[in-house]
Amino acid sequence: MAESGGSGRGPPCLGAAAALRRWEQLRRRAATPWARGLLAVAAGLGLLYAVLRVPLRLRDGLAAVTMFLSTLTPKFYFALTVTSSFISGLIFVFEWWHFRKYGTSFIEQVSVSHLRPLIGGAENSPPPPAAFSAGDNDTSRQNMPECKVWRNPLNLFRGAEYSRYMWVTGKEPLTYYDMNLSAQDHQNFFTCDTDALRPSDTVMQKAWRERNPQARIKAAYQALELNNDCATAYVLLAEEEATTIVDAEKYFKQALKAGEMIYRKSQNCHSQSPQHEAQLRRDTNVLVYVKRRLAMCARKLGRIREAVKMMRDLMKEFPLLSMLNIHENLLEALLELQAYADVQAVLAKYDDISLPKSAAICYTAALLKARAVSERFSPETASKRGLSTAEINAVEAIHRAVEFNPHVPKYLLEMKSLVLPPEHILKRGDSEAVAYAFFHLQHWKRIEGALNLLHCTWEGTFRMIPYPLEKGHLFYPYPSCTETADRELLPTFHEVSVYPQKELPFFIHFTAGLCSFSAMLALLTHQFPELMVILAKAVLRVLWPVSAPSVLASS
């Protein structure tokens, strides 16, 4: 028993030891170079088999597809091409509409917004350029906002001009964004913290916040019932209820009488408390606004010398309010009088490097220099003998003006149609160009040859501006946000001028070509069905030369 039991336990131990010895020998042999080479050859043969197996299946699949396509009728090809043309046409129309409305391709925008972060493009993209890259040492200008909306110094009257335009044409000349900015301006100019002490001013404080014009007018009459000397109520009625300039002037004269009385009272007690100082600022704003609008009424009614005198007196009385740009009203009135020496005197004061520029400043300076040479200017003569010193100065002034606002020449040369200017403008934008050309086109036409000189020279500006536009020539680089802001300020029926002119995106060209090609195939398939079937079979032979002939022959 003992022997049999011992013999029964011995063999498993010997077998395990032998297996371990065999495994150790095999491992040592596998570590040799020839064994590694043999394994590499085996792996390569396995990979080759896997690679060659796929084309065999693809060939069978291509043969099946070719068999299916060869059995299709010309009606199927016609329906396929018509559907393809229709779908690509819809995509093309949508892409074109999106580009005209927003200035970008929808497909490109989606790919940049959603696909680029997935592939890591957002991390490698360069940072956007600063709003003002010129003048690195001037940190104050670098911190300025890229696009600032300004009050239009020559804005029209809502009741007497904007509303009459809407009654005649049925089109709304002002956008909601523009009117909302005006409401904010009125609240800043005509209200203060002490309005709660006076019932009439409390009513007017609510009136400026009303969106409905009739509600504002009704509130103005309520304020006059509480206080017959409420100047801001007369201002609102002059702006919105008066349907003619004569009626608006009557309201403003009543506002001037009440405003001067309130202003004198505020002057006597402005040093008593901060609340009285705030009230004095409000009363000063009301008085300046009323006098300026009265001067504009006189200008519109033909009393130009009276308007010039009122503007000069206003600028002398309140010299610190230069941010209201009253000098632009004065420039336009002096140009109407053809007092060019006085215009030059105003430009000498305000066309300074330390002061903000505007289209009125730059283009008026160009107009005065063009006036000296435009009557005798001829492009043929100038090309033969060269430009004189005065002509060079005029051309440089035009280039300077065009660089500041490149949208103006198209309106002055009547290459684009004008609309009523908005109540707010964006400097260097299309809205400023519309506002300038609306009032100054007549002054350019009055000077013989000025528009001809502008026509011959304005496009030369773009050869002087560095490209890409991250660098400016005489001014800071042209801001990139003007198109978006101008679309908010100008009415929808106006075609906004865009600078620099954007090229059509790739996908618009692609969808247009795809739509045209599909439509052409649909037409040919409808007119010549048998010929198109032969063409389709020929294309199949070119694409699949191995499997297609046998399948097509059998079919």
Coordinates of C-alpha atoms in Angstrom, one line a residue:
M1 CA 0.0 0.0 0.0
A2 CA 2.8 2.2 0.9
E3 CA 4.7 1.6 -2.3
S4 CA 1.6 2.0 -4.4
G5 CA 0.8 5.2 -2.6
G6 CA 4.3 6.5 -3.1
S7 CA 4.4 5.6 -6.7
G8 CA 1.0 7.4 -7.1
R9 CA 2.4 10.7 -5.7
G10 CA 5.8 10.6 -7.5
P11 CA 4.9 11.0 -11.2
P12 CA 3.0 14.3 -10.9
C13 CA 5.9 16.0 -9.2
L14 CA 8.3 14.7 -11.9
G15 CA 5.9 15.8 -14.7
A16 CA 5.7 19.3 -13.4
A17 CA 9.4 19.7 -13.1
A18 CA 9.8 18.5 -16.7
A19 CA 7.2 21.0 -18.0
L20 CA 9.0 23.8 -16.3
R21 CA 12.3 22.7 -17.8
R22 CA 10.8 22.6 -21.3
W23 CA 9.2 26.1 -20.8
E24 CA 12.6 27.5 -19.7
Q25 CA 14.3 26.0 -22.8
L26 CA 11.6 27.3 -25.1
R27 CA 11.9 30.8 -23.6
R28 CA 15.7 30.8 -24.0
R29 CA 15.4 29.7 -27.7
A30 CA 12.8 32.4 -28.4
A31 CA 15.2 35.0 -27.1
T32 CA 17.7 34.2 -29.9
P33 CA 17.8 36.5 -33.0
W34 CA 16.7 33.8 -35.5
A35 CA 13.6 33.1 -33.4
R36 CA 12.7 36.7 -33.3
G37 CA 13.0 37.0 -37.1
L38 CA 10.8 34.0 -37.6
L39 CA 8.1 35.6 -35.4
A40 CA 8.4 38.8 -37.4
V41 CA 7.9 36.9 -40.7
A42 CA 4.9 35.2 -39.3
A43 CA 3.4 38.5 -38.2
G44 CA 4.0 40.0 -41.6
L45 CA 2.3 37.2 -43.4
G46 CA -0.7 37.5 -41.1
L47 CA -0.9 41.3 -41.8
L48 CA -0.5 40.7 -45.5
Y49 CA -3.4 38.2 -45.5
A50 CA -5.6 40.7 -43.6
V51 CA -4.7 43.5 -46.1
L52 CA -5.3 41.3 -49.1
R53 CA -8.6 40.0 -47.8
V54 CA -10.3 43.4 -47.8
P55 CA -9.8 44.1 -51.6
L56 CA -11.3 40.8 -52.4
R57 CA -14.4 41.7 -50.5
L58 CA -14.4 45.2 -51.9
R59 CA -14.2 43.7 -55.4
D60 CA -17.3 41.6 -54.7
G61 CA -19.0 44.7 -53.3
L62 CA -18.1 46.8 -56.3
A63 CA -19.4 44.1 -58.6
A64 CA -22.7 44.1 -56.7
V65 CA -22.9 47.9 -56.8
T66 CA -22.1 47.9 -60.5
M67 CA -24.7 45.3 -61.2
F68 CA -27.3 47.4 -59.3
L69 CA -26.4 50.6 -61.1
S70 CA -26.5 49.0 -64.5
T71 CA -30.1 47.9 -64.0
L72 CA -31.2 51.5 -63.2
T73 CA -33.4 53.3 -65.7
P74 CA -32.8 56.8 -67.1
K75 CA -35.8 58.0 -65.0
F76 CA -33.9 57.2 -61.8
Y77 CA -30.9 59.2 -63.0
F78 CA -33.1 62.1 -63.9
A79 CA -34.8 62.0 -60.5
L80 CA -31.5 61.7 -58.7
T81 CA -29.9 64.7 -60.5
V82 CA -33.1 66.9 -60.0
T83 CA -33.1 66.1 -56.3
S84 CA -29.4 66.8 -56.0
S85 CA -29.8 70.1 -57.8
F86 CA -32.8 71.1 -55.6
I87 CA -31.0 70.4 -52.3
S88 CA -27.8 72.1 -53.4
G89 CA -29.8 75.0 -54.6
L90 CA -31.5 75.3 -51.2
I91 CA -28.1 75.2 -49.5
F92 CA -26.8 77.9 -51.9
V93 CA -29.7 80.2 -51.2
F94 CA -29.4 79.8 -47.5
E95 CA -25.6 80.4 -47.6
W96 CA -26.1 83.5 -49.7
W97 CA -28.7 84.9 -47.4
H98 CA -26.6 84.2 -44.3
F99 CA -23.6 85.9 -45.9
R100 CA -25.6 89.0 -46.9
K101 CA -27.1 89.3 -43.5
Y102 CA -24.2 88.4 -41.2
G103 CA -21.2 88.7 -43.5
T104 CA -20.0 85.1 -42.9
S105 CA -20.6 81.6 -44.3
F106 CA -22.9 79.5 -42.1
I107 CA -21.0 76.3 -42.8
E108 CA -17.6 77.9 -42.1
Q109 CA -19.0 79.5 -38.9
V110 CA -20.3 76.1 -37.7
S111 CA -17.1 74.3 -38.6
V112 CA -15.0 77.0 -36.8
S113 CA -17.2 77.0 -33.7
H114 CA -17.7 73.3 -33.2
L115 CA -15.1 71.4 -35.2
R116 CA -12.0 73.4 -34.5
P117 CA -12.2 72.9 -30.7
L118 CA -12.5 69.1 -31.3
I119 CA -9.3 69.0 -33.3
G120 CA -7.5 71.4 -31.0
G121 CA -7.4 74.4 -33.3
A122 CA -8.6 76.8 -30.7
E123 CA -5.5 76.3 -28.6
N124 CA -3.1 77.0 -31.5
S125 CA -5.1 80.0 -32.9
P126 CA -3.3 83.3 -32.6
P127 CA -4.8 85.9 -30.2
P128 CA -7.1 88.5 -31.8
P129 CA -5.4 91.8 -32.7
A130 CA -6.0 94.8 -30.4
A131 CA -8.5 97.4 -31.2
F132 CA -5.7 100.0 -31.7
S133 CA -2.4 98.4 -32.6
A134 CA -0.6 101.6 -33.6
G135 CA 1.2 103.6 -31.0
D136 CA 2.2 101.0 -28.5
N137 CA 3.3 103.6 -26.0
D138 CA -0.1 105.3 -25.9
T139 CA -1.8 102.9 -23.5
S140 CA -4.8 105.2 -23.0
R141 CA -5.7 104.8 -26.7
Q142 CA -5.2 101.1 -26.6
N143 CA -7.7 100.8 -23.8
M144 CA -10.3 102.7 -25.8
P145 CA -13.3 100.7 -27.1
E146 CA -12.9 99.6 -30.7
C147 CA -16.3 100.9 -31.8
K148 CA -18.0 103.8 -30.0
V149 CA -21.4 105.1 -31.1
W150 CA -21.7 108.9 -31.2
R151 CA -24.8 111.2 -31.3
N152 CA -25.2 112.5 -34.8
P153 CA -24.6 116.3 -34.5
L154 CA -26.9 117.0 -37.5
N155 CA -29.7 114.5 -36.6
L156 CA -33.1 115.2 -38.0
F157 CA -36.4 116.0 -36.2
R158 CA -38.5 112.9 -35.5
G159 CA -41.9 114.5 -36.0
A160 CA -41.1 117.0 -38.8
E161 CA -38.7 114.8 -40.8
Y162 CA -38.5 111.1 -39.8
S163 CA -42.2 110.7 -39.3
R164 CA -43.1 112.4 -42.6
Y165 CA -40.7 110.1 -44.4
M166 CA -42.5 107.1 -42.9
W167 CA -45.9 108.5 -43.8
V168 CA -44.9 108.9 -47.5
T169 CA -42.8 105.8 -48.0
G170 CA -44.3 103.4 -45.4
K171 CA -40.7 102.5 -44.3
E172 CA -39.4 103.0 -40.8
P173 CA -36.2 105.2 -41.1
L174 CA -35.0 104.5 -37.5
T175 CA -34.1 101.2 -36.0
Y176 CA -35.1 100.1 -32.5
Y177 CA -31.5 100.1 -31.4
D178 CA -31.0 103.7 -32.6
M179 CA -34.2 104.9 -30.8
N180 CA -33.2 103.1 -27.7
L181 CA -29.8 104.9 -27.7
S182 CA -31.7 108.2 -28.0
A183 CA -33.9 107.4 -25.1
Q184 CA -30.8 106.7 -23.0
D185 CA -29.3 110.1 -24.1
H186 CA -32.5 111.9 -23.2
Q187 CA -32.5 110.3 -19.7
N188 CA -28.9 111.3 -19.2
F189 CA -29.3 114.9 -20.5
F190 CA -32.7 115.8 -19.2
T191 CA -33.0 114.1 -15.8
C192 CA -31.3 114.3 -12.4
D193 CA -31.7 113.1 -8.9
T194 CA -33.7 116.1 -7.8
D195 CA -36.5 115.4 -10.2
A196 CA -38.6 113.7 -7.5
L197 CA -38.9 117.1 -5.8
R198 CA -40.8 118.6 -8.8
P199 CA -44.0 116.8 -10.0
S200 CA -43.6 118.0 -13.6
D201 CA -40.0 116.7 -13.8
T202 CA -41.1 113.4 -12.3
V203 CA -43.7 113.0 -15.1
M204 CA -41.0 113.8 -17.7
Q205 CA -38.6 111.3 -16.1
K206 CA -41.2 108.6 -16.9
A207 CA -42.0 110.1 -20.3
W208 CA -38.4 109.7 -21.5
R209 CA -38.7 106.0 -20.7
E210 CA -41.9 105.4 -22.6
R211 CA -41.5 103.4 -25.9
N212 CA -44.8 104.6 -27.4
P213 CA -44.5 108.1 -29.0
Q214 CA -48.1 108.9 -28.2
A215 CA -47.6 108.1 -24.6
R216 CA -44.6 110.4 -24.4
I217 CA -46.5 113.2 -26.0
K218 CA -49.4 112.7 -23.6
A219 CA -47.0 112.7 -20.6
A220 CA -45.4 116.0 -21.9
Y221 CA -48.9 117.7 -21.8
Q222 CA -49.4 116.3 -18.3
A223 CA -46.1 117.9 -17.2
L224 CA -47.2 121.3 -18.7
E225 CA -50.4 121.1 -16.8
L226 CA -48.5 120.7 -13.6
N227 CA -45.9 123.4 -14.6
N228 CA -46.2 125.6 -17.6
D229 CA -42.5 126.4 -17.5
C230 CA -41.3 122.8 -17.9
A231 CA -38.6 123.2 -20.6
T232 CA -38.1 119.4 -21.2
A233 CA -41.8 119.0 -22.0
Y234 CA -41.5 121.6 -24.8
V235 CA -38.4 119.9 -26.1
L236 CA -40.3 116.6 -26.4
L237 CA -43.2 118.2 -28.2
A238 CA -40.8 120.0 -30.6
E239 CA -39.0 116.8 -31.4
E240 CA -42.0 114.4 -31.7
E241 CA -45.3 116.2 -32.1
A242 CA -44.4 119.1 -34.4
T243 CA -44.9 118.0 -38.0
T244 CA -43.1 121.0 -39.5
I245 CA -39.9 122.8 -38.8
V246 CA -41.9 126.0 -38.1
D247 CA -43.9 124.3 -35.4
A248 CA -40.8 122.7 -33.9
E249 CA -39.2 126.2 -33.7
K250 CA -42.2 127.6 -31.9
Y251 CA -41.9 124.8 -29.2
F252 CA -38.2 125.3 -28.9
K253 CA -38.6 129.1 -28.4
Q254 CA -41.0 128.3 -25.5
A255 CA -38.4 125.8 -24.2
L256 CA -35.7 128.5 -24.4
K257 CA -37.7 131.0 -22.4
A258 CA -38.4 128.4 -19.7
G259 CA -34.9 126.9 -19.8
E260 CA -33.1 130.3 -19.3
M261 CA -35.3 131.1 -16.3
I262 CA -34.6 127.7 -14.7
Y263 CA -30.9 128.0 -15.6
R264 CA -30.5 131.3 -13.8
K265 CA -32.1 129.9 -10.7
S266 CA -29.8 126.9 -10.7
Q267 CA -26.8 129.2 -11.1
N268 CA -27.7 131.1 -7.9
C269 CA -27.8 128.0 -5.7
H270 CA -25.6 125.4 -7.4
S271 CA -22.9 125.6 -4.7
Q272 CA -25.2 124.8 -1.8
S273 CA -25.2 120.9 -2.2
P274 CA -24.2 118.2 -4.7
Q275 CA -27.9 117.8 -5.6
H276 CA -28.0 121.4 -6.7
E277 CA -24.8 120.9 -8.8
A278 CA -26.4 117.9 -10.5
Q279 CA -29.5 120.1 -11.2
L280 CA -27.3 122.8 -12.7
R281 CA -25.7 120.3 -15.1
R282 CA -29.1 119.1 -16.2
D283 CA -30.3 122.6 -16.7
T284 CA -27.2 123.5 -18.7
N285 CA -27.7 120.4 -20.9
V286 CA -31.3 121.5 -21.6
L287 CA -30.3 125.1 -22.4
V288 CA -27.5 124.0 -24.8
Y289 CA -29.7 121.4 -26.5
V290 CA -32.5 123.9 -27.1
K291 CA -30.1 126.6 -28.4
R292 CA -28.5 124.2 -30.8
R293 CA -31.8 122.9 -32.1
L294 CA -33.0 126.5 -32.6
A295 CA -29.9 127.2 -34.7
M296 CA -30.6 124.0 -36.7
C297 CA -34.2 125.2 -37.3
A298 CA -32.9 128.6 -38.5
R299 CA -30.5 126.7 -40.9
K300 CA -33.3 124.5 -42.3
L301 CA -35.6 127.6 -42.7
G302 CA -33.0 129.4 -44.8
R303 CA -31.8 131.9 -42.1
I304 CA -28.3 130.7 -42.4
R305 CA -26.4 133.8 -41.1
E306 CA -28.7 133.8 -38.0
A307 CA -27.9 130.1 -37.5
V308 CA -24.1 130.8 -37.8
K309 CA -24.3 133.6 -35.2
M310 CA -26.3 131.4 -32.8
M311 CA -23.8 128.5 -33.1
R312 CA -20.8 130.8 -32.6
D313 CA -22.4 132.4 -29.5
L314 CA -23.2 128.9 -28.1
M315 CA -19.6 127.7 -28.6
K316 CA -18.3 130.9 -26.9
E317 CA -20.7 130.6 -24.0
F318 CA -20.1 126.9 -23.3
P319 CA -16.5 126.2 -24.6
L320 CA -16.2 123.0 -22.5
L321 CA -19.0 121.2 -24.3
S322 CA -16.8 120.5 -27.4
M323 CA -17.8 116.8 -27.2
L324 CA -21.2 117.8 -28.6
N325 CA -19.5 118.6 -31.9
I326 CA -21.3 121.8 -32.5
H327 CA -18.5 122.9 -34.8
E328 CA -19.7 120.3 -37.3
N329 CA -23.1 122.2 -37.5
L330 CA -21.1 125.4 -37.9
L331 CA -19.0 123.9 -40.7
E332 CA -22.0 122.8 -42.7
A333 CA -23.7 126.2 -42.3
L334 CA -20.5 128.1 -43.4
L335 CA -20.2 125.9 -46.4
E336 CA -23.8 126.8 -47.4
L337 CA -22.8 130.4 -47.1
Q338 CA -19.7 129.6 -49.2
A339 CA -17.6 131.3 -46.5
Y340 CA -14.6 129.2 -47.2
A341 CA -12.2 131.4 -45.2
D342 CA -14.3 131.0 -42.1
V343 CA -14.5 127.2 -42.8
Q344 CA -10.6 127.1 -42.9
A345 CA -10.5 129.0 -39.6
V346 CA -12.8 126.4 -37.9
L347 CA -10.7 123.6 -39.4
A348 CA -7.5 125.1 -38.1
K349 CA -8.9 124.9 -34.6
Y350 CA -10.5 121.5 -34.7
D351 CA -8.5 119.5 -37.2
D352 CA -5.8 119.0 -34.6
I353 CA -3.8 115.8 -34.0
S354 CA -4.9 115.7 -30.3
L355 CA -8.6 116.0 -31.1
P356 CA -10.9 113.2 -32.4
K357 CA -11.5 113.2 -36.1
S358 CA -14.7 112.8 -38.1
A359 CA -15.7 112.5 -41.7
A360 CA -16.9 116.1 -41.6
I361 CA -13.4 117.3 -40.5
C362 CA -11.4 115.2 -43.0
Y363 CA -13.6 115.5 -46.0
T364 CA -14.2 119.3 -45.5
A365 CA -10.4 119.8 -45.4
A366 CA -10.1 117.7 -48.6
L367 CA -12.9 119.8 -50.2
L368 CA -11.1 123.1 -49.5
K369 CA -7.8 121.8 -51.0
A370 CA -9.6 120.3 -54.0
R371 CA -11.4 123.7 -54.5
A372 CA -8.1 125.3 -55.3
V373 CA -7.3 123.0 -58.2
S374 CA -10.4 121.1 -59.2
E375 CA -11.7 123.6 -61.8
R376 CA -8.6 123.2 -64.0
F377 CA -7.8 119.6 -63.1
S378 CA -7.6 117.1 -66.0
P379 CA -6.4 113.5 -65.5
E380 CA -5.0 113.4 -69.1
T381 CA -3.0 116.6 -68.5
A382 CA -1.8 115.5 -65.1
S383 CA -0.6 112.2 -66.5
K384 CA 1.5 114.1 -69.1
R385 CA 3.0 116.9 -67.1
G386 CA 2.7 115.4 -63.6
L387 CA 0.9 116.9 -60.5
S388 CA 1.6 120.4 -59.2
T389 CA 2.3 121.0 -55.5
A390 CA -1.3 122.2 -55.0
E391 CA -2.7 119.1 -56.8
I392 CA -0.5 116.8 -54.7
N393 CA -1.8 118.5 -51.5
A394 CA -5.4 118.0 -52.7
V395 CA -4.8 114.3 -53.6
E396 CA -3.1 113.7 -50.3
A397 CA -6.0 115.3 -48.4
I398 CA -8.5 113.1 -50.4
H399 CA -6.4 110.0 -49.5
R400 CA -6.4 111.0 -45.9
A401 CA -10.2 111.4 -45.8
V402 CA -10.8 108.1 -47.6
E403 CA -8.5 106.3 -45.2
F404 CA -10.5 107.7 -42.3
N405 CA -13.9 106.7 -43.8
P406 CA -13.7 104.7 -47.1
H407 CA -17.5 104.6 -47.4
V408 CA -18.1 108.3 -48.2
P409 CA -16.9 108.5 -51.8
K410 CA -19.6 106.0 -53.1
Y411 CA -22.3 108.3 -51.7
L412 CA -20.7 111.5 -52.9
L413 CA -20.2 110.0 -56.4
E414 CA -23.8 108.7 -56.2
M415 CA -22.7 105.1 -56.7
K416 CA -24.9 104.1 -53.7
S417 CA -28.3 105.5 -52.8
L418 CA -28.7 107.6 -49.7
V419 CA -31.2 107.1 -46.9
L420 CA -32.1 109.4 -44.0
P421 CA -29.2 109.5 -41.6
P422 CA -29.7 107.8 -38.2
E423 CA -29.8 109.6 -34.9
H424 CA -26.5 108.0 -33.9
I425 CA -23.4 107.3 -36.0
L426 CA -20.3 105.1 -35.8
K427 CA -17.2 107.0 -36.7
R428 CA -15.4 105.6 -39.8
G429 CA -18.5 103.5 -40.4
D430 CA -21.2 103.5 -43.1
S431 CA -23.6 105.3 -40.8
E432 CA -21.2 108.3 -40.5
A433 CA -20.8 108.2 -44.3
V434 CA -24.6 108.4 -44.8
A435 CA -24.9 111.3 -42.4
Y436 CA -22.0 113.2 -44.0
A437 CA -23.1 112.7 -47.6
F438 CA -26.7 113.5 -46.8
F439 CA -25.8 117.1 -45.8
H440 CA -22.6 117.7 -47.7
L441 CA -23.2 116.3 -51.1
Q442 CA -24.6 119.7 -52.3
H443 CA -21.4 121.4 -51.2
W444 CA -19.2 119.1 -53.3
K445 CA -21.5 119.6 -56.3
R446 CA -21.3 123.4 -55.9
I447 CA -17.5 123.4 -56.4
E448 CA -16.8 122.7 -60.1
G449 CA -14.6 119.7 -60.7
A450 CA -14.4 118.6 -57.0
L451 CA -16.3 115.4 -57.6
N452 CA -14.3 114.7 -60.8
L453 CA -11.1 115.0 -58.8
L454 CA -12.5 112.7 -56.1
H455 CA -13.5 110.2 -58.7
C456 CA -10.1 110.1 -60.3
T457 CA -8.1 109.8 -57.0
W458 CA -10.0 108.2 -54.2
E459 CA -9.3 104.6 -55.2
G460 CA -5.6 105.2 -55.0
T461 CA -5.9 105.4 -51.2
F462 CA -6.2 101.6 -51.0
R463 CA -2.8 101.1 -52.6
M464 CA -1.2 103.1 -49.8
I465 CA -2.9 101.3 -46.9
P466 CA -0.9 98.2 -45.7
Y467 CA -2.6 94.8 -46.3
P468 CA -3.6 93.1 -44.2
L469 CA -5.2 95.9 -42.4
E470 CA -3.7 95.3 -39.0
K471 CA -1.5 98.4 -39.7
G472 CA -2.8 101.9 -40.5
H473 CA -1.2 104.6 -42.7
L474 CA -2.3 107.9 -41.3
F475 CA -4.8 106.7 -38.8
Y476 CA -5.3 103.7 -36.5
P477 CA -6.2 100.4 -38.3
Y478 CA -9.7 100.3 -39.5
P479 CA -11.9 98.7 -36.8
S480 CA -13.4 95.3 -37.6
C481 CA -16.7 95.8 -35.8
T482 CA -18.2 98.6 -38.0
E483 CA -20.3 96.3 -40.1
T484 CA -22.2 94.8 -37.1
A485 CA -22.7 98.2 -35.5
D486 CA -23.9 99.8 -38.8
R487 CA -26.4 97.0 -39.3
E488 CA -27.9 97.9 -36.0
L489 CA -28.0 101.7 -36.7
L490 CA -29.2 101.7 -40.3
P491 CA -32.6 100.5 -41.5
T492 CA -33.0 97.0 -43.0
F493 CA -33.9 98.3 -46.5
H494 CA -30.5 100.0 -46.8
E495 CA -27.6 97.9 -48.2
V496 CA -24.8 98.4 -45.7
S497 CA -21.4 99.3 -47.2
V498 CA -18.6 96.9 -46.0
Y499 CA -14.9 97.6 -45.8
P500 CA -12.7 95.8 -46.6
Q501 CA -14.9 94.2 -49.2
K502 CA -15.4 90.5 -48.2
E503 CA -14.9 87.8 -50.9
L504 CA -17.6 85.2 -51.3
P505 CA -16.9 82.2 -49.1
F506 CA -15.8 78.9 -50.6
F507 CA -19.0 77.1 -49.8
I508 CA -21.1 79.6 -51.8
H509 CA -19.0 79.0 -54.9
F510 CA -19.1 75.2 -54.2
T511 CA -22.8 75.0 -53.7
A512 CA -23.5 77.2 -56.7
G513 CA -21.3 75.0 -58.9
L514 CA -22.8 71.8 -57.5
C515 CA -26.3 73.1 -58.1
S516 CA -25.5 74.2 -61.7
F517 CA -23.7 70.9 -62.5
S518 CA -26.6 68.8 -61.1
A519 CA -29.2 70.9 -63.0
M520 CA -27.2 70.4 -66.2
L521 CA -27.0 66.7 -65.7
A522 CA -30.8 66.6 -65.0
L523 CA -31.5 68.5 -68.2
L524 CA -29.2 66.3 -70.3
T525 CA -30.7 63.1 -68.8
H526 CA -34.2 64.4 -69.6
Q527 CA -33.3 65.3 -73.2
F528 CA -30.9 62.5 -74.1
P529 CA -31.7 59.5 -71.8
E530 CA -29.9 56.8 -73.9
L531 CA -26.8 58.9 -74.4
M532 CA -26.6 59.6 -70.7
V533 CA -26.9 55.9 -69.9
I534 CA -24.0 55.2 -72.2
L535 CA -22.0 58.0 -70.5
A536 CA -22.8 56.5 -67.1
K537 CA -21.5 53.1 -68.2
A538 CA -18.4 54.6 -69.5
V539 CA -17.8 56.4 -66.2
L540 CA -18.3 53.0 -64.5
R541 CA -15.7 51.4 -66.7
V542 CA -13.2 54.2 -65.8
L543 CA -13.9 53.9 -62.1
W544 CA -13.9 50.1 -61.9
P545 CA -12.0 48.7 -64.9
V546 CA -11.7 45.2 -63.4
S547 CA -15.2 44.3 -62.4
A548 CA -17.3 46.7 -64.5
P549 CA -16.7 45.3 -68.0
S550 CA -17.8 41.7 -67.1
V551 CA -20.8 42.8 -65.2
L552 CA -21.9 45.4 -67.8
A553 CA -21.3 42.8 -70.6
S554 CA -23.5 40.3 -68.8
S555 CA -26.2 42.9 -68.4

